[in-house]
GROMACS .gro file of C-alpha atoms in nm:
model
  435
    1MET     CA    1   0.010  -0.017  -0.001
    2THR     CA    2   0.291   0.213   0.109
    3ALA     CA    3   0.456   0.142  -0.207
    4PHE     CA    4   0.108   0.214  -0.411
    5GLY     CA    5   0.113   0.557  -0.279
    6ARG     CA    6   0.462   0.670  -0.320
    7ASP     CA    7   0.385   0.580  -0.725
    8GLU     CA    8   0.073   0.780  -0.748
    9THR     CA    9   0.237   1.065  -0.585
   10ALA     CA   10   0.528   1.055  -0.809
   11ASP     CA   11   0.322   1.076  -1.150
   12ASP     CA   12   0.132   1.361  -0.963
   13LEU     CA   13   0.449   1.537  -0.975
   14LEU     CA   14   0.533   1.441  -1.266
   15ALA     CA   15   0.270   1.551  -1.438
   16ALA     CA   16   0.185   1.886  -1.278
   17LEU     CA   17   0.555   1.961  -1.339
   18LEU     CA   18   0.500   1.896  -1.725
   19ASP     CA   19   0.167   2.094  -1.713
   20GLY     CA   20   0.386   2.378  -1.606
   21MET     CA   21   0.645   2.389  -1.874
   22ASP     CA   22   0.657   2.637  -2.113
   23ALA     CA   23   0.728   2.434  -2.380
   24ALA     CA   24   0.466   2.184  -2.523
   25LEU     CA   25   0.611   1.841  -2.444
   26CYS     CA   26   0.479   1.476  -2.541
   27ALA     CA   27   0.604   1.155  -2.481
   28PHE     CA   28   0.617   0.826  -2.664
   29ASP     CA   29   0.736   0.458  -2.578
   30ALA     CA   30   0.895   0.218  -2.732
   31ASP     CA   31   0.639   0.117  -2.987
   32GLY     CA   32   0.523   0.469  -2.979
   33VAL     CA   33   0.206   0.476  -2.797
   34ILE     CA   34   0.143   0.799  -2.678
   35THR     CA   35   0.249   0.821  -2.286
   36HIS     CA   36   0.260   1.219  -2.187
   37TRP     CA   37   0.068   1.462  -2.317
   38ASN     CA   38   0.093   1.828  -2.160
   39ARG     CA   39  -0.158   2.161  -2.109
   40GLU     CA   40   0.120   2.303  -2.368
   41ALA     CA   41   0.047   2.110  -2.615
   42GLU     CA   42  -0.281   2.115  -2.555
   43ARG     CA   43  -0.302   2.482  -2.577
   44ILE     CA   44  -0.105   2.474  -2.961
   45LEU     CA   45  -0.242   2.189  -3.113
   46GLY     CA   46  -0.590   2.203  -2.963
   47TRP     CA   47  -0.581   1.818  -2.885
   48SER     CA   48  -0.599   1.715  -2.495
   49ALA     CA   49  -0.430   1.483  -2.307
   50ILE     CA   50  -0.749   1.261  -2.308
   51GLU     CA   51  -0.757   1.274  -2.659
   52ALA     CA   52  -0.412   1.289  -2.680
   53VAL     CA   53  -0.265   0.961  -2.463
   54GLY     CA   54  -0.277   0.618  -2.560
   55ARG     CA   55  -0.298   0.664  -2.965
   56LYS     CA   56   0.000   0.573  -3.162
   57GLY     CA   57   0.218   0.823  -3.330
   58PHE     CA   58   0.025   1.142  -3.529
   59ALA     CA   59  -0.158   0.950  -3.731
   60GLY     CA   60  -0.533   0.972  -3.873
   61TRP     CA   61  -0.545   1.319  -3.562
   62ALA     CA   62  -0.221   1.542  -3.585
   63VAL     CA   63  -0.083   1.488  -3.879
   64ARG     CA   64  -0.184   1.468  -4.278
   65ALA     CA   65  -0.165   1.056  -4.310
   66ALA     CA   66   0.071   1.096  -4.622
   67ASP     CA   67   0.300   1.218  -4.379
   68ALA     CA   68   0.253   1.030  -4.050
   69GLN     CA   69   0.496   0.741  -4.173
   70ASP     CA   70   0.796   0.977  -4.242
   71VAL     CA   71   0.689   1.198  -3.895
   72GLN     CA   72   0.647   0.827  -3.710
   73ASP     CA   73   0.989   0.757  -3.836
   74ARG     CA   74   1.211   1.086  -3.729
   75LEU     CA   75   1.082   1.109  -3.448
   76MET     CA   76   1.186   0.731  -3.279
   77ALA     CA   77   1.473   0.728  -3.465
   78ALA     CA   78   1.592   0.929  -3.155
   79GLN     CA   79   1.637   0.595  -2.967
   80ASP     CA   80   1.889   0.477  -3.135
   81VAL     CA   81   2.079   0.820  -3.160
   82GLN     CA   82   2.288   1.011  -2.928
   83GLY     CA   83   2.196   1.342  -2.811
   84ARG     CA   84   1.918   1.528  -2.935
   85GLN     CA   85   1.735   1.514  -3.278
   86VAL     CA   86   1.603   1.880  -3.454
   87HIS     CA   87   1.265   1.859  -3.718
   88GLU     CA   88   0.988   2.046  -3.823
   89PHE     CA   89   0.688   1.927  -3.875
   90ALA     CA   90   0.348   1.993  -4.018
   91LEU     CA   91   0.118   1.923  -3.791
   92LEU     CA   92  -0.265   1.943  -3.725
   93THR     CA   93  -0.479   2.105  -3.546
   94LYS     CA   94  -0.835   2.021  -3.334
   95ASP     CA   95  -0.985   2.235  -3.576
   96GLY     CA   96  -0.846   2.148  -3.914
   97GLY     CA   97  -0.558   2.352  -3.928
   98ARG     CA   98  -0.189   2.300  -4.023
   99LEU     CA   99   0.093   2.469  -3.798
  100LEU     CA  100   0.455   2.459  -3.869
  101VAL     CA  101   0.635   2.302  -3.534
  102ARG     CA  102   1.029   2.251  -3.421
  103THR     CA  103   1.144   1.924  -3.281
  104GLN     CA  104   1.347   1.797  -3.034
  105SER     CA  105   1.383   1.478  -2.991
  106ALA     CA  106   1.571   1.256  -2.748
  107GLY     CA  107   1.545   0.898  -2.633
  108VAL     CA  108   1.510   0.773  -2.266
  109PRO     CA  109   1.667   0.477  -2.183
  110GLY     CA  110   1.520   0.229  -1.952
  111ALA     CA  111   1.608   0.075  -1.629
  112ASP     CA  112   1.864  -0.191  -1.816
  113GLY     CA  113   1.951   0.098  -2.097
  114LYS     CA  114   1.795   0.000  -2.409
  115PRO     CA  115   1.558   0.209  -2.553
  116ALA     CA  116   1.226   0.256  -2.331
  117GLY     CA  117   1.035   0.510  -2.569
  118VAL     CA  118   1.092   0.875  -2.686
  119TYR     CA  119   1.000   1.220  -2.537
  120CYS     CA  120   0.970   1.549  -2.815
  121ALA     CA  121   0.902   1.891  -2.721
  122PHE     CA  122   0.767   2.095  -2.955
  123SER     CA  123   0.658   2.452  -3.036
  124GLU     CA  124   0.525   2.691  -3.340
  125VAL     CA  125   0.811   2.775  -3.562
  126HIS     CA  126   0.772   3.112  -3.538
  127ALA     CA  127   0.791   3.107  -3.168
  128GLN     CA  128   1.162   2.935  -3.208
  129ILE     CA  129   1.213   3.144  -3.512
  130ASP     CA  130   1.156   3.488  -3.244
  131LEU     CA  131   1.328   3.269  -2.968
  132GLU     CA  132   1.630   3.225  -3.143
  133ARG     CA  133   1.639   3.593  -3.245
  134SER     CA  134   1.622   3.718  -2.936
  135ILE     CA  135   1.925   3.530  -2.812
  136ALA     CA  136   2.154   3.632  -3.095
  137LEU     CA  137   2.040   3.968  -3.028
  138SER     CA  138   2.146   3.946  -2.687
  139GLU     CA  139   2.498   3.752  -2.812
  140ALA     CA  140   2.518   4.022  -3.091
  141LEU     CA  141   2.515   4.325  -2.845
  142MET     CA  142   2.757   4.173  -2.616
  143GLU     CA  143   2.991   4.106  -2.836
  144ASP     CA  144   2.990   4.306  -3.218
  145ALA     CA  145   2.734   4.590  -3.119
  146SER     CA  146   2.930   4.952  -3.195
  147TRP     CA  147   2.728   5.095  -2.868
  148GLY     CA  148   2.849   5.000  -2.518
  149VAL     CA  149   2.577   4.802  -2.343
  150VAL     CA  150   2.589   4.691  -1.937
  151LEU     CA  151   2.345   4.595  -1.752
  152VAL     CA  152   2.332   4.720  -1.415
  153ASP     CA  153   2.174   4.498  -1.098
  154VAL     CA  154   1.907   4.647  -0.874
  155ASP     CA  155   2.214   4.777  -0.663
  156LEU     CA  156   2.341   4.944  -0.975
  157ARG     CA  157   2.648   4.743  -1.009
  158PRO     CA  158   2.772   4.596  -1.412
  159ALA     CA  159   2.686   4.237  -1.407
  160VAL     CA  160   2.776   4.224  -1.791
  161VAL     CA  161   2.929   4.455  -1.986
  162ASN     CA  162   2.979   4.372  -2.350
  163ALA     CA  163   3.318   4.431  -2.496
  164HIS     CA  164   3.253   4.761  -2.658
  165ALA     CA  165   3.158   4.949  -2.284
  166ALA     CA  166   3.489   4.753  -2.140
  167ARG     CA  167   3.701   4.932  -2.415
  168ALA     CA  168   3.525   5.315  -2.300
  169PHE     CA  169   3.583   5.218  -1.961
  170GLY     CA  170   3.969   5.118  -2.021
  171SER     CA  171   3.933   4.761  -1.852
  172GLY     CA  172   3.884   4.354  -1.931
  173ARG     CA  173   3.488   4.253  -1.900
  174THR     CA  174   3.527   4.085  -1.633
  175VAL     CA  175   3.731   4.316  -1.392
  176LEU     CA  176   3.389   4.500  -1.411
  177LEU     CA  177   3.152   4.300  -1.249
  178GLY     CA  178   3.021   4.414  -0.963
  179ARG     CA  179   3.203   4.706  -0.842
  180PRO     CA  180   3.034   5.023  -0.758
  181LEU     CA  181   3.000   5.264  -1.078
  182GLY     CA  182   3.189   5.555  -0.818
  183GLU     CA  183   3.512   5.322  -0.874
  184LEU     CA  184   3.479   5.325  -1.264
  185LEU     CA  185   3.376   5.720  -1.270
  186ALA     CA  186   3.558   5.981  -1.127
  187GLN     CA  187   3.355   6.257  -1.179
  188GLY     CA  188   2.924   6.200  -1.353
  189VAL     CA  189   2.837   5.896  -1.064
  190GLU     CA  190   2.584   6.077  -0.964
  191GLU     CA  191   2.404   6.165  -1.273
  192LEU     CA  192   2.446   5.872  -1.418
  193GLU     CA  193   2.304   5.680  -1.077
  194GLY     CA  194   2.078   5.898  -1.131
  195ALA     CA  195   1.928   5.800  -1.427
  196LEU     CA  196   1.955   5.449  -1.349
  197GLN     CA  197   1.754   5.463  -1.055
  198HIS     CA  198   1.479   5.722  -1.222
  199VAL     CA  199   1.465   5.369  -1.513
  200LEU     CA  200   1.464   5.133  -1.191
  201ALA     CA  201   1.113   5.350  -1.047
  202GLU     CA  202   0.972   5.526  -1.377
  203GLY     CA  203   1.087   5.324  -1.663
  204ALA     CA  204   1.253   5.449  -1.978
  205PRO     CA  205   1.280   5.759  -2.042
  206PRO     CA  206   1.148   5.884  -2.325
  207ALA     CA  207   1.507   6.009  -2.589
  208PRO     CA  208   1.845   5.899  -2.511
  209ALA     CA  209   2.026   6.104  -2.288
  210GLU     CA  210   2.386   6.235  -2.285
  211LEU     CA  211   2.611   6.285  -1.986
  212TRP     CA  212   2.990   6.412  -1.913
  213VAL     CA  213   3.126   6.136  -1.724
  214SER     CA  214   3.512   6.131  -1.625
  215VAL     CA  215   3.611   5.770  -1.680
  216ARG     CA  216   3.902   5.580  -1.436
  217GLY     CA  217   4.219   5.433  -1.689
  218PRO     CA  218   4.556   5.281  -1.698
  219GLU     CA  219   4.637   5.577  -1.858
  220GLY     CA  220   4.425   5.801  -1.596
  221VAL     CA  221   4.144   6.005  -1.585
  222ARG     CA  222   4.001   6.072  -1.954
  223ARG     CA  223   3.684   6.325  -1.966
  224ARG     CA  224   3.434   6.187  -2.218
  225CYS     CA  225   3.065   6.267  -2.320
  226TRP     CA  226   2.849   5.942  -2.318
  227ARG     CA  227   2.502   5.917  -2.493
  228CYS     CA  228   2.276   5.671  -2.317
  229GLY     CA  229   1.985   5.510  -2.353
  230PHE     CA  230   1.797   5.300  -2.076
  231LEU     CA  231   1.613   5.017  -2.027
  232ARG     CA  232   1.403   4.880  -1.722
  233LEU     CA  233   1.450   4.466  -1.712
  234ALA     CA  234   1.196   4.265  -1.535
  235SER     CA  235   1.157   3.935  -1.524
  236PRO     CA  236   0.959   3.743  -1.834
  237LEU     CA  237   0.863   3.529  -1.520
  238ALA     CA  238   0.695   3.723  -1.224
  239GLU     CA  239   0.339   3.751  -1.225
  240GLU     CA  240   0.394   4.085  -1.185
  241PRO     CA  241   0.666   4.252  -1.351
  242VAL     CA  242   1.006   4.287  -1.109
  243PRO     CA  243   1.321   4.463  -1.205
  244LEU     CA  244   1.595   4.279  -1.258
  245GLY     CA  245   1.811   4.631  -1.358
  246VAL     CA  246   1.902   4.806  -1.628
  247ALA     CA  247   2.034   4.815  -1.949
  248LEU     CA  248   2.221   5.056  -2.077
  249LEU     CA  249   2.341   5.165  -2.398
  250PHE     CA  250   2.580   5.392  -2.461
  251GLN     CA  251   2.842   5.570  -2.754
  252ASP     CA  252   3.111   5.793  -2.727
  253VAL     CA  253   3.050   6.130  -2.890
  254THR     CA  254   3.280   6.260  -2.746
  255GLU     CA  255   3.462   6.360  -3.038
  256ALA     CA  256   3.180   6.592  -3.143
  257ARG     CA  257   3.025   6.767  -2.918
  258GLN     CA  258   3.375   6.924  -2.810
  259ALA     CA  259   3.359   7.029  -3.146
  260GLN     CA  260   3.047   7.175  -3.132
  261LEU     CA  261   3.148   7.342  -2.770
  262ASP     CA  262   3.490   7.483  -2.877
  263THR     CA  263   3.289   7.659  -3.190
  264ALA     CA  264   3.025   7.766  -3.011
  265GLN     CA  265   3.300   7.878  -2.740
  266LEU     CA  266   3.484   8.127  -3.018
  267ARG     CA  267   3.200   8.262  -3.129
  268PHE     CA  268   3.118   8.391  -2.825
  269ARG     CA  269   3.469   8.512  -2.741
  270SER     CA  270   3.433   8.663  -3.127
  271HIS     CA  271   3.152   8.857  -3.029
  272GLN     CA  272   3.295   8.953  -2.723
  273LEU     CA  273   3.584   9.096  -2.889
  274TYR     CA  274   3.370   9.309  -3.071
  275ARG     CA  275   3.110   9.432  -2.856
  276ALA     CA  276   3.471   9.522  -2.638
  277GLY     CA  277   3.586   9.686  -2.952
  278ARG     CA  278   3.283   9.893  -2.929
  279ALA     CA  279   3.213   9.986  -2.668
  280ALA     CA  280   3.564  10.066  -2.609
  281ALA     CA  281   3.549  10.315  -2.928
  282GLU     CA  282   3.294  10.514  -2.740
  283CYS     CA  283   3.601  10.560  -2.440
  284GLU     CA  284   3.722  10.915  -2.502
  285ASP     CA  285   3.971  10.821  -2.259
  286PRO     CA  286   4.204  10.561  -2.350
  287ALA     CA  287   4.247  10.323  -2.010
  288GLU     CA  288   3.870  10.332  -1.953
  289ALA     CA  289   3.896  10.197  -2.266
  290ALA     CA  290   4.130   9.919  -2.155
  291ALA     CA  291   3.892   9.884  -1.833
  292VAL     CA  292   3.622   9.788  -1.990
  293ARG     CA  293   3.802   9.576  -2.226
  294LEU     CA  294   3.880   9.345  -1.951
  295GLU     CA  295   3.523   9.345  -1.827
  296PHE     CA  296   3.391   9.165  -2.149
  297ALA     CA  297   3.676   8.952  -2.152
  298LEU     CA  298   3.568   8.824  -1.805
  299ALA     CA  299   3.252   8.752  -1.901
  300GLY     CA  300   3.234   8.313  -1.913
  301PHE     CA  301   3.662   8.322  -1.889
  302ALA     CA  302   3.779   8.318  -1.617
  303GLU     CA  303   3.633   8.545  -1.248
  304HIS     CA  304   3.934   8.816  -1.230
  305ALA     CA  305   4.195   8.950  -1.474
  306LEU     CA  306   4.467   9.169  -1.271
  307VAL     CA  307   4.676   9.419  -1.502
  308ASP     CA  308   5.024   9.492  -1.388
  309VAL     CA  309   5.283   9.762  -1.589
  310LEU     CA  310   5.633   9.823  -1.581
  311ASP     CA  311   5.758  10.058  -1.381
  312GLY     CA  312   5.950  10.276  -1.666
  313SER     CA  313   6.119  10.482  -1.403
  314LEU     CA  314   6.367  10.174  -1.318
  315ARG     CA  315   6.641  10.059  -1.589
  316GLU     CA  316   6.818   9.801  -1.376
  317ARG     CA  317   6.558   9.604  -1.178
  318VAL     CA  318   6.248   9.444  -1.348
  319ARG     CA  319   5.926   9.601  -1.093
  320LEU     CA  320   5.565   9.602  -1.129
  321LEU     CA  321   5.312   9.817  -1.045
  322ARG     CA  322   4.918   9.746  -1.000
  323TRP     CA  323   4.696   9.903  -1.285
  324ALA     CA  324   4.396   9.798  -1.213
  325ALA     CA  325   4.210   9.456  -1.070
  326SER     CA  326   3.859   9.344  -1.266
  327PRO     CA  327   3.679   9.344  -1.063
  328PRO     CA  328   3.765   9.655  -0.783
  329GLY     CA  329   3.833   9.615  -0.464
  330LEU     CA  330   3.945   9.255  -0.365
  331PRO     CA  331   4.034   9.135  -0.056
  332GLY     CA  332   4.367   9.069  -0.002
  333LEU     CA  333   4.521   9.265  -0.301
  334PRO     CA  334   4.757   9.579  -0.318
  335GLU     CA  335   4.569   9.858  -0.413
  336PRO     CA  336   4.640  10.007  -0.757
  337GLY     CA  337   4.922  10.292  -0.744
  338ALA     CA  338   5.247  10.388  -0.713
  339ILE     CA  339   5.363  10.129  -0.434
  340PRO     CA  340   5.497   9.788  -0.654
  341VAL     CA  341   5.348   9.440  -0.648
  342ARG     CA  342   5.626   9.147  -0.481
  343TYR     CA  343   5.681   8.875  -0.678
  344ASP     CA  344   5.881   8.606  -0.574
  345ALA     CA  345   6.171   8.502  -0.830
  346GLY     CA  346   6.047   8.244  -1.081
  347HIS     CA  347   5.643   8.421  -1.077
  348PRO     CA  348   5.416   8.265  -1.340
  349VAL     CA  349   5.404   8.641  -1.395
  350LEU     CA  350   5.792   8.721  -1.426
  351GLN     CA  351   5.777   8.376  -1.646
  352ALA     CA  352   5.557   8.578  -1.880
  353LEU     CA  353   5.737   8.855  -1.915
  354ASP     CA  354   6.103   8.676  -1.938
  355ARG     CA  355   5.929   8.462  -2.236
  356ALA     CA  356   5.678   8.775  -2.364
  357GLY     CA  357   5.448   8.500  -2.371
  358SER     CA  358   5.190   8.293  -2.216
  359VAL     CA  359   5.221   8.085  -1.852
  360ARG     CA  360   4.939   7.855  -1.745
  361THR     CA  361   4.977   7.693  -1.393
  362SER     CA  362   4.703   7.527  -1.148
  363ALA     CA  363   4.712   7.478  -0.790
  364PRO     CA  364   4.766   7.120  -0.655
  365GLY     CA  365   4.471   6.904  -0.766
  366GLY     CA  366   4.284   7.189  -0.882
  367GLN     CA  367   4.170   7.311  -0.603
  368ALA     CA  368   4.118   7.615  -0.419
  369ASP     CA  369   4.479   7.681  -0.174
  370GLY     CA  370   4.463   7.982   0.021
  371ALA     CA  371   4.839   7.950   0.088
  372TRP     CA  372   4.957   7.864  -0.256
  373ALA     CA  373   4.705   8.143  -0.354
  374GLY     CA  374   4.859   8.412  -0.113
  375ALA     CA  375   5.207   8.317  -0.160
  376ARG     CA  376   5.159   8.412  -0.537
  377ARG     CA  377   4.991   8.766  -0.425
  378TRP     CA  378   4.630   8.635  -0.620
  379PRO     CA  379   4.267   8.574  -0.460
  380GLU     CA  380   4.196   8.347  -0.210
  381GLY     CA  381   3.958   8.137  -0.406
  382ALA     CA  382   4.219   8.066  -0.738
  383ALA     CA  383   4.299   7.801  -0.862
  384HIS     CA  384   4.380   7.868  -1.188
  385ALA     CA  385   4.603   8.120  -1.378
  386LEU     CA  386   4.667   8.256  -1.681
  387CYS     CA  387   4.956   8.541  -1.727
  388THR     CA  388   5.041   8.697  -2.069
  389VAL     CA  389   5.276   8.969  -2.159
  390LEU     CA  390   5.090   9.308  -2.256
  391ARG     CA  391   5.317   9.402  -2.611
  392SER     CA  392   5.261   9.669  -2.834
  393ARG     CA  393   5.503   9.865  -3.056
  394GLY     CA  394   5.771   9.643  -2.967
  395ARG     CA  395   5.749   9.681  -2.658
  396SER     CA  396   5.656   9.505  -2.255
  397LEU     CA  397   5.468   9.708  -2.140
  398GLY     CA  398   5.333   9.482  -1.798
  399THR     CA  399   5.127   9.147  -1.771
  400LEU     CA  400   4.750   9.060  -1.759
  401THR     CA  401   4.688   8.788  -1.551
  402PHE     CA  402   4.324   8.600  -1.577
  403LEU     CA  403   4.222   8.381  -1.260
  404ARG     CA  404   3.954   8.114  -1.261
  405GLY     CA  405   3.810   7.911  -0.940
  406PRO     CA  406   3.865   7.578  -0.809
  407SER     CA  407   3.469   7.501  -1.051
  408ARG     CA  408   3.643   7.568  -1.336
  409ALA     CA  409   3.861   7.440  -1.579
  410ALA     CA  410   4.206   7.437  -1.586
  411PHE     CA  411   4.312   7.686  -1.870
  412GLU     CA  412   4.411   7.544  -2.205
  413ARG     CA  413   4.596   7.623  -2.476
  414ALA     CA  414   4.271   7.789  -2.645
  415ASP     CA  415   4.243   7.986  -2.361
  416ALA     CA  416   4.537   8.121  -2.411
  417GLU     CA  417   4.521   8.223  -2.738
  418TYR     CA  418   4.224   8.460  -2.669
  419ALA     CA  419   4.381   8.604  -2.368
  420GLU     CA  420   4.678   8.670  -2.608
  421GLU     CA  421   4.447   8.886  -2.826
  422VAL     CA  422   4.268   9.066  -2.506
  423ALA     CA  423   4.673   9.161  -2.380
  424ALA     CA  424   4.758   9.289  -2.781
  425ARG     CA  425   4.403   9.515  -2.798
  426VAL     CA  426   4.421   9.616  -2.369
  427ALA     CA  427   4.819   9.681  -2.429
  428ALA     CA  428   4.757   9.902  -2.718
  429ASP     CA  429   4.509  10.150  -2.496
  430LEU     CA  430   4.787  10.121  -2.266
  431ASP     CA  431   5.006  10.253  -2.449
  432LEU     CA  432   4.797  10.537  -2.632
  433SER     CA  433   4.671  10.615  -2.293
  434GLY     CA  434   5.078  10.668  -2.176
  435ARG     CA  435   5.031  10.449  -1.881
   0.00000   0.00000   0.00000
């Protein structure tokens, strides 16, 4: 009685497992008689388990008579070979329609090792093709895509990284897995994590977004612009959508965006020079015109500008006098007048005079350092400096210094070219004023 109960329970468990499968499944004994038929098979073909179990093969009900023997032979041949056999058949539905299915069949050995039957899993060819396309798409994205693809889990850590994304991060694919984004990016982490959290909570945004990030790599930190698309990943097996993470797809558009920024910057600076020239032309005093040019030059370029002029009464040594500071009244700086500015040897201003060119410098780490700025006689919040010489009619008249705070980037070569253009015009005004 106990053994019978165990067999009955095993049969119930097997029936429940078969009926819970997403794939249609049937099984044949060694003589080709159907022994199992699950609910997915009933859904696809319309034949119930009661109608199917006990029939020998598909002949006379689920396949045309002309095809019955060929279908039966190919299915039962799986008993005599190793592994799975894949075939495509045209089966008949209960309502008389024909359905092309793809089958995977394999032999079932008995307790003595001899063939005991065949199991056959089948699905509609179109559904199978859709599944294969999805798998092929996933593999292509992970290997050959020209976009970076990163699958991020709900903890915002990379779970899968494709080859393109690994190159963008400058690391191996497996090295990136499970690491916090803060270890991979020096800047832009908050923006990227905020976007990922929004996608997890609200769903994908309607359009791609562009994010500037600084990527930590073997060669150092690289600032890049990524055009990003986001997809929320949810489990297809849950009754309600359960987020599995976010798919981040991105493309590096740094060169294109940098070119746009450079063009816009050049256009703005040219316009500022034009406006400054128009405003300076209305000044009766050339010295006032020079001050006007400084005010226009500061817009979008720097926080402070300092003008020091050479003391013409001294021939044997260099002495600089503060002529103007913009904006005026900066704390801790000498007032314009006859008191010389005490620049130490090797100061960037003196280097610019010696070279008759421009000198760029920054505080350590690009951060505001009161001691660093104070030692150079600059305002306390200065983090980046650009010093250039004021020259007119082949003579050096003094220096022009632009200062930026830590929130701005360090001065670059393009900035030096703009500063030199402003300095040439300011020098002409100062020369005209006799200063």
